[in-house]
Coordinates of C-alpha atoms in Angstrom, one line a residue:
M1 CA 57.6 93.2 61.9
S2 CA 56.6 92.4 58.3
A3 CA 54.3 89.4 57.9
V4 CA 55.3 86.5 55.8
T5 CA 53.9 86.8 52.3
T6 CA 51.1 84.2 51.4
S7 CA 49.7 85.8 48.3
A8 CA 48.4 83.7 45.4
P9 CA 50.4 83.2 42.4
S10 CA 50.6 86.1 40.0
P11 CA 48.5 86.0 36.7
S12 CA 51.7 85.4 34.8
P13 CA 53.5 82.2 35.9
M14 CA 56.5 82.9 33.8
R15 CA 56.8 86.2 35.3
E16 CA 56.7 84.8 38.8
I17 CA 59.4 82.2 37.8
A18 CA 61.4 85.1 36.3
Q19 CA 61.1 87.2 39.6
I20 CA 63.0 84.4 41.4
A21 CA 65.3 82.9 38.6
V22 CA 66.5 86.1 36.9
P23 CA 68.1 87.8 40.1
V24 CA 69.6 84.3 41.1
S25 CA 71.0 83.7 37.6
L26 CA 72.4 87.4 37.4
E27 CA 73.8 86.9 40.9
M28 CA 75.7 83.8 39.7
V29 CA 76.6 85.1 36.5
I30 CA 78.2 88.2 38.2
Q31 CA 80.1 85.9 40.6
L32 CA 81.3 83.7 37.8
V33 CA 82.3 86.7 35.6
L34 CA 84.4 87.8 38.6
T35 CA 86.0 84.3 38.9
F36 CA 86.7 84.5 35.0
I37 CA 88.3 88.0 35.6
N38 CA 90.4 86.6 38.3
Q39 CA 91.4 83.8 36.0
I40 CA 92.6 86.4 33.5
V41 CA 94.5 88.4 36.2
V42 CA 96.1 85.1 37.4
G43 CA 96.7 84.1 33.9
V44 CA 99.2 86.9 33.5
L45 CA 101.3 85.0 36.1
G46 CA 101.5 81.9 33.7
A47 CA 100.0 78.5 33.3
V48 CA 101.3 77.3 36.5
A49 CA 99.4 79.9 38.5
V50 CA 96.2 79.2 36.6
A51 CA 96.6 75.4 37.3
A52 CA 97.3 76.1 41.1
V53 CA 94.2 78.2 41.4
G54 CA 92.2 75.5 39.7
L55 CA 93.6 72.7 41.8
S56 CA 93.2 74.5 45.1
G57 CA 89.9 76.0 44.0
S58 CA 88.5 72.5 43.1
L59 CA 89.5 71.2 46.6
G60 CA 88.2 74.2 48.5
F61 CA 85.0 74.3 46.6
L62 CA 84.5 70.8 47.9
F63 CA 83.8 72.2 51.3
F64 CA 81.9 75.3 50.0
A65 CA 79.4 73.4 48.0
T66 CA 78.9 70.6 50.5
L67 CA 78.1 73.0 53.4
G68 CA 76.1 75.2 50.8
A69 CA 73.4 72.6 51.3
L70 CA 72.6 74.4 54.4
G71 CA 71.5 77.3 52.2
S72 CA 69.4 75.1 50.0
S73 CA 67.8 73.4 52.9
T74 CA 67.0 76.8 54.6
S75 CA 65.5 78.1 51.4
I76 CA 63.1 75.0 51.2
L77 CA 62.1 75.0 55.0
V78 CA 61.6 78.8 55.0
A79 CA 59.5 78.4 51.8
R80 CA 57.3 75.8 53.6
R81 CA 56.9 78.1 56.6
A82 CA 56.2 81.1 54.4
G83 CA 53.5 79.0 52.6
A84 CA 52.0 78.1 55.8
G85 CA 52.0 81.7 57.1
D86 CA 54.2 80.8 60.1
Q87 CA 56.5 83.7 61.0
G88 CA 57.7 82.2 64.2
G89 CA 58.7 79.0 62.2
V90 CA 60.7 81.3 59.7
N91 CA 62.4 82.9 62.7
H92 CA 63.3 79.6 64.4
T93 CA 64.4 77.8 61.3
L94 CA 66.7 80.6 60.3
S95 CA 68.1 81.3 63.6
A96 CA 68.9 77.6 64.2
T97 CA 70.5 77.2 60.7
L98 CA 72.8 80.2 61.2
L99 CA 74.0 79.0 64.5
F100 CA 74.5 75.5 63.2
S101 CA 76.4 76.9 60.2
V102 CA 78.8 78.9 62.3
A103 CA 79.8 76.0 64.5
L104 CA 80.1 73.6 61.6
T105 CA 82.2 75.7 59.3
G106 CA 84.3 77.1 62.1
A107 CA 85.1 73.5 63.2
L108 CA 86.1 72.4 59.6
T109 CA 88.2 75.5 58.7
V110 CA 91.2 75.0 61.0
P111 CA 92.0 71.3 60.1
V112 CA 91.5 72.2 56.4
V113 CA 94.0 75.1 56.6
V114 CA 96.7 73.2 58.5
G115 CA 96.3 70.1 56.2
A116 CA 96.2 71.9 52.9
P117 CA 99.7 70.8 51.8
A118 CA 98.8 67.1 52.4
L119 CA 95.4 67.4 50.6
L120 CA 96.8 69.0 47.6
R121 CA 99.7 66.5 47.3
L122 CA 96.9 63.9 47.1
A123 CA 95.8 65.4 43.9
G124 CA 99.1 64.3 42.2
G125 CA 99.7 67.6 40.4
D126 CA 103.1 68.8 39.3
P127 CA 105.2 69.9 42.4
A128 CA 105.4 73.5 41.2
V129 CA 101.7 73.6 40.8
T130 CA 101.2 72.1 44.4
Q131 CA 103.7 74.6 45.9
A132 CA 101.9 77.5 44.5
A133 CA 98.5 76.2 45.4
T134 CA 99.1 75.5 49.1
P135 CA 99.2 79.2 50.3
Y136 CA 96.4 80.2 48.1
M137 CA 94.2 77.5 49.5
Q138 CA 95.2 78.3 53.1
V139 CA 93.8 81.8 52.8
F140 CA 91.0 80.9 50.5
M141 CA 89.6 78.6 53.1
L142 CA 89.2 81.6 55.6
A143 CA 86.2 82.6 53.5
L144 CA 84.3 79.5 54.4
V145 CA 82.4 80.7 57.5
P146 CA 81.2 84.1 55.9
G147 CA 80.6 82.4 52.5
I148 CA 78.3 79.7 54.0
L149 CA 76.4 82.4 56.1
A150 CA 75.8 84.4 53.0
W151 CA 74.4 81.3 51.2
V152 CA 72.0 80.7 54.2
L153 CA 70.8 84.1 54.3
S154 CA 70.5 84.3 50.6
G155 CA 68.2 81.2 50.5
A156 CA 66.1 82.7 53.2
L157 CA 65.6 86.0 51.4
R158 CA 64.5 84.3 48.2
S159 CA 61.9 82.2 50.0
L160 CA 60.7 85.5 51.7
G161 CA 60.1 87.3 48.4
H162 CA 63.3 89.3 48.2
A163 CA 65.3 87.5 45.6
R164 CA 66.8 90.8 44.4
T165 CA 68.5 91.5 47.8
P166 CA 71.2 88.9 47.4
L167 CA 71.8 90.1 43.8
V168 CA 72.6 93.6 45.2
A169 CA 75.1 92.2 47.9
T170 CA 76.7 90.1 45.1
I171 CA 77.3 93.2 42.9
I172 CA 78.9 95.1 45.7
S173 CA 80.9 92.3 46.9
V174 CA 82.1 91.4 43.4
I175 CA 83.3 95.1 42.9
I176 CA 85.1 94.8 46.1
E177 CA 86.8 91.5 45.2
C178 CA 87.7 92.5 41.7
L179 CA 89.4 95.7 42.8
L180 CA 91.2 94.0 45.6
A181 CA 92.2 91.0 43.5
Y182 CA 93.9 93.1 41.0
G183 CA 95.5 95.5 43.7
L184 CA 96.8 92.8 45.9
V185 CA 98.2 90.6 43.1
F186 CA 100.1 93.3 41.4
G187 CA 100.6 95.7 44.5
V188 CA 98.7 98.8 43.1
G189 CA 98.8 102.0 45.1
P190 CA 99.1 101.5 48.8
L191 CA 98.3 97.7 48.6
P192 CA 101.1 95.1 49.0
Q193 CA 102.1 93.0 46.1
L194 CA 101.1 89.5 47.3
G195 CA 101.0 87.7 44.0
L196 CA 98.6 84.7 43.8
V197 CA 97.7 84.8 47.5
G198 CA 96.4 88.2 46.9
A199 CA 93.5 86.9 44.9
A200 CA 92.6 84.7 47.9
W201 CA 92.6 87.5 50.3
A202 CA 90.2 89.4 48.1
I203 CA 87.8 86.4 48.3
V204 CA 87.9 86.4 52.0
V205 CA 87.1 90.2 52.3
S206 CA 84.3 90.1 49.7
N207 CA 82.6 87.1 51.4
T208 CA 82.8 88.7 54.8
Y209 CA 81.2 91.8 53.5
K210 CA 78.4 89.9 51.7
A211 CA 77.5 88.0 54.8
L212 CA 77.3 91.2 56.9
H213 CA 75.2 93.0 54.2
L214 CA 72.7 90.1 53.9
G215 CA 72.5 89.8 57.6
Y216 CA 71.6 93.5 57.9
Q217 CA 68.9 93.1 55.2
V218 CA 67.2 90.2 57.1
Y219 CA 67.5 91.5 60.7
G220 CA 67.8 95.3 60.1
P221 CA 65.1 97.8 59.4
R222 CA 63.2 95.5 57.2
Q223 CA 62.7 93.1 60.0
L224 CA 62.0 90.1 57.8
A225 CA 63.0 87.9 60.7
R226 CA 64.2 87.9 64.2
L227 CA 67.2 86.2 65.9
E228 CA 64.9 84.0 67.9
L229 CA 66.1 80.5 69.1
P230 CA 63.5 78.0 69.7
K231 CA 62.7 76.7 73.2
R232 CA 64.6 73.7 74.3
A233 CA 61.5 71.5 73.8
E234 CA 61.1 72.8 70.2
W235 CA 64.7 72.2 69.0
R236 CA 64.1 68.7 67.9
S237 CA 61.1 69.6 65.8
I238 CA 63.3 72.1 64.0
V239 CA 66.7 70.6 63.8
E240 CA 65.6 66.9 62.7
P241 CA 63.7 68.2 59.6
L242 CA 66.7 70.5 58.8
L243 CA 69.2 67.7 59.0
R244 CA 66.9 65.2 57.3
L245 CA 66.8 67.5 54.2
C246 CA 70.4 68.8 54.6
A247 CA 72.1 65.4 54.9
P248 CA 71.3 64.0 51.4
L249 CA 71.9 67.5 50.0
A250 CA 75.2 67.9 51.6
F251 CA 76.1 64.3 50.8
T252 CA 75.3 64.8 47.0
E253 CA 77.1 68.2 46.9
F254 CA 80.0 66.4 48.4
V255 CA 79.9 63.7 46.0
W256 CA 79.5 66.2 43.1
T257 CA 82.5 68.4 44.2
L258 CA 84.6 65.4 45.0
G259 CA 84.0 64.2 41.6
G260 CA 85.1 67.5 40.4
F261 CA 88.2 67.4 42.4
I262 CA 89.0 64.0 41.0
Y263 CA 88.4 65.1 37.5
A264 CA 90.9 67.9 38.1
A265 CA 93.3 65.3 39.5
V266 CA 92.9 63.3 36.3
F267 CA 93.6 66.3 34.2
A268 CA 96.6 67.2 36.3
R269 CA 98.0 63.6 35.8
V270 CA 97.5 64.0 32.0
G271 CA 99.5 67.2 32.2
T272 CA 99.9 70.8 33.4
E273 CA 98.6 72.1 30.1
A274 CA 95.5 69.8 30.3
L275 CA 94.8 71.1 33.9
A276 CA 95.2 74.8 32.9
A277 CA 92.9 74.3 29.8
S278 CA 90.3 72.5 32.0
Q279 CA 90.1 75.4 34.4
I280 CA 89.7 77.7 31.5
V281 CA 86.8 75.7 30.1
A282 CA 85.2 75.5 33.6
S283 CA 85.5 79.3 34.0
L284 CA 83.8 79.9 30.6
E285 CA 81.2 77.3 31.3
G286 CA 80.3 78.7 34.6
I287 CA 79.4 82.0 33.0
F288 CA 76.9 80.5 30.7
I289 CA 75.5 77.5 32.8
V290 CA 74.4 80.0 35.5
G291 CA 72.0 81.6 33.0
S292 CA 69.8 78.7 34.0
F293 CA 70.9 78.5 37.6
G294 CA 68.1 80.6 38.9
L295 CA 65.6 78.0 37.7
M296 CA 66.8 75.6 40.4
S297 CA 66.0 78.2 43.1
A298 CA 62.7 78.9 41.4
A299 CA 61.7 75.2 41.5
T300 CA 62.7 75.1 45.2
V301 CA 60.7 78.1 46.1
L302 CA 57.5 77.7 44.2
I303 CA 57.2 73.9 44.6
G304 CA 58.0 74.3 48.2
K305 CA 55.3 76.9 48.7
A306 CA 52.8 74.9 46.8
L307 CA 53.4 71.8 48.9
G308 CA 53.3 73.9 52.1
A309 CA 49.9 75.1 51.0
G310 CA 48.7 71.5 50.3
D311 CA 48.4 72.2 46.5
A312 CA 49.9 69.0 44.7
E313 CA 48.5 70.0 41.4
G314 CA 50.0 73.4 41.7
A315 CA 53.5 71.8 42.6
Q316 CA 53.4 69.6 39.6
L317 CA 52.4 72.6 37.3
W318 CA 55.4 74.7 38.6
L319 CA 57.6 71.6 37.8
R320 CA 56.5 71.4 34.1
R321 CA 56.9 75.3 33.8
V322 CA 60.3 75.5 35.4
T323 CA 61.7 72.5 33.4
R324 CA 60.3 73.9 30.0
A325 CA 62.1 77.1 30.8
G326 CA 65.3 75.2 31.5
L327 CA 65.2 73.6 28.1
V328 CA 64.9 77.0 26.4
T329 CA 67.8 78.4 28.4
A330 CA 70.0 75.5 28.0
F331 CA 69.9 75.7 24.2
A332 CA 70.3 79.4 24.1
F333 CA 73.2 79.8 26.6
G334 CA 74.9 76.6 25.3
A335 CA 75.2 78.1 21.8
V336 CA 76.7 81.3 23.3
F337 CA 79.1 79.2 25.2
A338 CA 80.3 77.4 22.1
L339 CA 80.9 80.7 20.4
S340 CA 82.9 81.9 23.3
S341 CA 85.6 79.4 22.2
L342 CA 86.6 82.0 19.6
L343 CA 87.7 84.2 22.4
V344 CA 90.1 82.0 24.3
P345 CA 93.3 83.1 22.5
S346 CA 92.7 86.7 23.1
L347 CA 91.6 86.2 26.7
F348 CA 94.5 83.9 27.6
P349 CA 97.4 84.9 25.5
K350 CA 100.0 84.0 28.1
V351 CA 99.1 80.4 28.7
G352 CA 100.6 79.0 25.5
S353 CA 99.1 77.6 22.2
D354 CA 98.8 74.0 23.4
V355 CA 96.6 75.2 26.3
Q356 CA 94.5 77.4 24.0
H357 CA 94.0 74.5 21.6
I358 CA 92.8 72.2 24.4
A359 CA 90.5 74.8 25.9
I360 CA 88.9 75.6 22.6
I361 CA 88.0 71.9 21.8
G362 CA 87.0 71.5 25.5
V363 CA 84.6 74.3 25.3
L364 CA 82.8 72.8 22.2
I365 CA 82.5 69.3 23.9
T366 CA 81.3 70.9 27.0
A367 CA 78.7 73.1 25.3
A368 CA 77.1 70.2 23.6
N369 CA 76.5 68.7 27.0
Q370 CA 74.9 71.7 28.4
V371 CA 71.3 70.6 27.9
F372 CA 71.8 67.6 30.1
K373 CA 73.5 69.7 32.7
V374 CA 70.8 72.2 33.0
R375 CA 68.2 69.5 33.4
N376 CA 70.1 67.7 36.1
M377 CA 70.6 71.1 37.8
I378 CA 66.8 71.8 37.9
V379 CA 65.6 68.3 38.7
G380 CA 68.5 67.2 41.0
G381 CA 69.0 70.5 42.7
G382 CA 65.5 71.9 42.8
V383 CA 62.6 69.4 42.2
L384 CA 63.8 66.3 44.1
P385 CA 65.0 68.2 47.1
S386 CA 61.6 69.9 47.3
A387 CA 60.0 66.4 47.1
G388 CA 62.3 65.3 49.8
D389 CA 63.8 62.6 47.6
G390 CA 67.2 62.4 49.1
K391 CA 67.8 58.8 47.9
G392 CA 67.3 59.9 44.3
I393 CA 69.7 62.8 44.5
I394 CA 72.4 60.5 46.0
A395 CA 71.8 57.8 43.6
G396 CA 72.2 60.1 40.5
D397 CA 75.3 61.8 41.8
L398 CA 77.0 58.6 42.8
I399 CA 76.1 56.5 39.7
G400 CA 76.7 59.4 37.4
A401 CA 80.2 60.4 38.7
F402 CA 81.6 57.3 40.3
G403 CA 79.9 54.6 38.3
V404 CA 80.1 56.2 34.9
G405 CA 82.1 59.4 34.5
L406 CA 85.2 59.0 36.6
P407 CA 86.0 55.4 35.6
L408 CA 85.6 56.5 31.9
A409 CA 87.8 59.6 32.6
I410 CA 90.6 57.5 34.2
W411 CA 90.5 54.9 31.5
L412 CA 90.2 57.2 28.6
G413 CA 92.3 59.9 29.8
M414 CA 95.2 57.9 31.2
H415 CA 95.1 54.6 29.4
T416 CA 94.1 55.4 25.8
S417 CA 95.3 57.7 23.1
L418 CA 92.4 60.0 23.7
G419 CA 94.1 61.7 26.6
V420 CA 92.7 64.9 27.6
W421 CA 89.7 64.6 25.1
G422 CA 88.7 61.3 26.8
V423 CA 88.3 63.2 30.0
F424 CA 86.0 65.8 28.5
V425 CA 83.9 63.1 26.9
A426 CA 83.7 61.1 30.1
R427 CA 82.2 64.2 31.8
A428 CA 79.5 64.2 29.2
F429 CA 78.5 60.7 29.9
D430 CA 78.5 61.5 33.6
E431 CA 75.7 64.1 33.0
I432 CA 73.8 61.8 30.6
S433 CA 73.6 58.9 33.1
K434 CA 72.7 61.1 35.9
M435 CA 69.8 62.7 33.9
L436 CA 68.4 59.4 33.3
I437 CA 68.4 58.5 37.1
F438 CA 66.9 61.9 38.1
E439 CA 64.1 61.5 35.5
W440 CA 63.3 58.0 36.8
R441 CA 63.2 59.3 40.3
Q442 CA 61.1 62.3 39.5
R443 CA 58.3 60.2 37.9
R444 CA 58.1 58.1 41.1
V445 CA 57.2 61.2 43.3
N446 CA 53.8 60.9 44.8
W447 CA 52.9 64.6 44.8
Q448 CA 49.4 64.1 46.3
R449 CA 50.6 62.3 49.3
L450 CA 53.5 65.0 49.8
A451 CA 51.0 67.8 49.7
Q452 CA 48.7 66.1 52.3
E453 CA 51.6 65.0 54.6
N454 CA 53.6 68.3 54.4
Q455 CA 50.8 70.9 54.4
G456 CA 52.0 73.4 56.9
K457 CA 54.8 71.0 58.0
E458 CA 58.5 70.7 57.5
V459 CA 60.0 68.6 54.7
E460 CA 60.1 64.8 55.1
A461 CA 61.8 62.2 53.0
A462 CA 59.6 61.3 50.1
H463 CA 60.9 57.7 49.7

């Protein structure tokens, strides 16, 4: 079995950041390019189909992102164990998380699939959109178990120094999903023509493949870890830190994705054209925002290892380096995102001129907000979790979305002449208010105390 890597930081800090951040960002870019391609494929079916995928995707992603906190928690805890040189701790943490993930996601899948029609009706979209979205969501949710397992295994691999491995698995799974989506939507060759539901089945198959691929990379010939459950007396010392870290992350992811679902519901109430345009904007934004996404993982791994080694100054130094890199990438990718608005008419010719017009202006408004969103992603998704500041994460997401953004969206979008533009502007204020709270919490972290208390230990709450 290979030992846990505990080598000192490389001579080039930016290269060390890039070794983690670039594969993660590329992985996310590839996934979202695929989502965008699927939007184009589905867009051939018309605006109702695009709106249906957006509505069901917003609701389904609520569960994926919330339970994805298990992957982030695993990454942080495995990084701490790796920083302390504890291979047994790596084995126990990963095994316990995988077992818990299967039990939890399996228990949630059935009621969500059965209750999909009622959940979608709550969004208040057009009846035609809800009718099309229901079977799509019921199939899409079958990907929850393998999808979360893939996130957990990906987080562990990055913390063990194998950030490129999830990228390879993602590339292969994306190819599988892309080919299957096209084939099953239109009935190419021997594949049946399933229409919109075919795109959902493609997601299920590709996520299952990815989970199996990553499991083989961890437990196969590389022997990066062993399926080794802790003894009964040791379970509490492993599960408690996992839940202590996972709970606030899961809650904040739930709040964030619930907010996204409610935003989608507001767009739906403004009109089907507004909802369809918002999904086009979200698809385009995703391609460019994830150019900075890997910096969140870099912060998690590098700060986590520094704290696990008892190096408070090193943790703060990594924080400054990663946040500086985030500022550069936010401006660069935000500019390219704004230019992508020129491509909307040619990429979505079938959705109608009204949808195209809304999408173009929506892209420009959202691109101007990207610098705040990237900062929140790094600090709220990487720095504060590594510091164990669950309260700060929850406060930022709750106040930003439910205290500022959503009330503004409902008022401006549904009760003023701004309409759909008011919803886009409200989302910008959501991110700005969230950034102010995250910055305040970051400045309150006692890094020296964290390093002393957590050297060679699991994550504890910082506040």
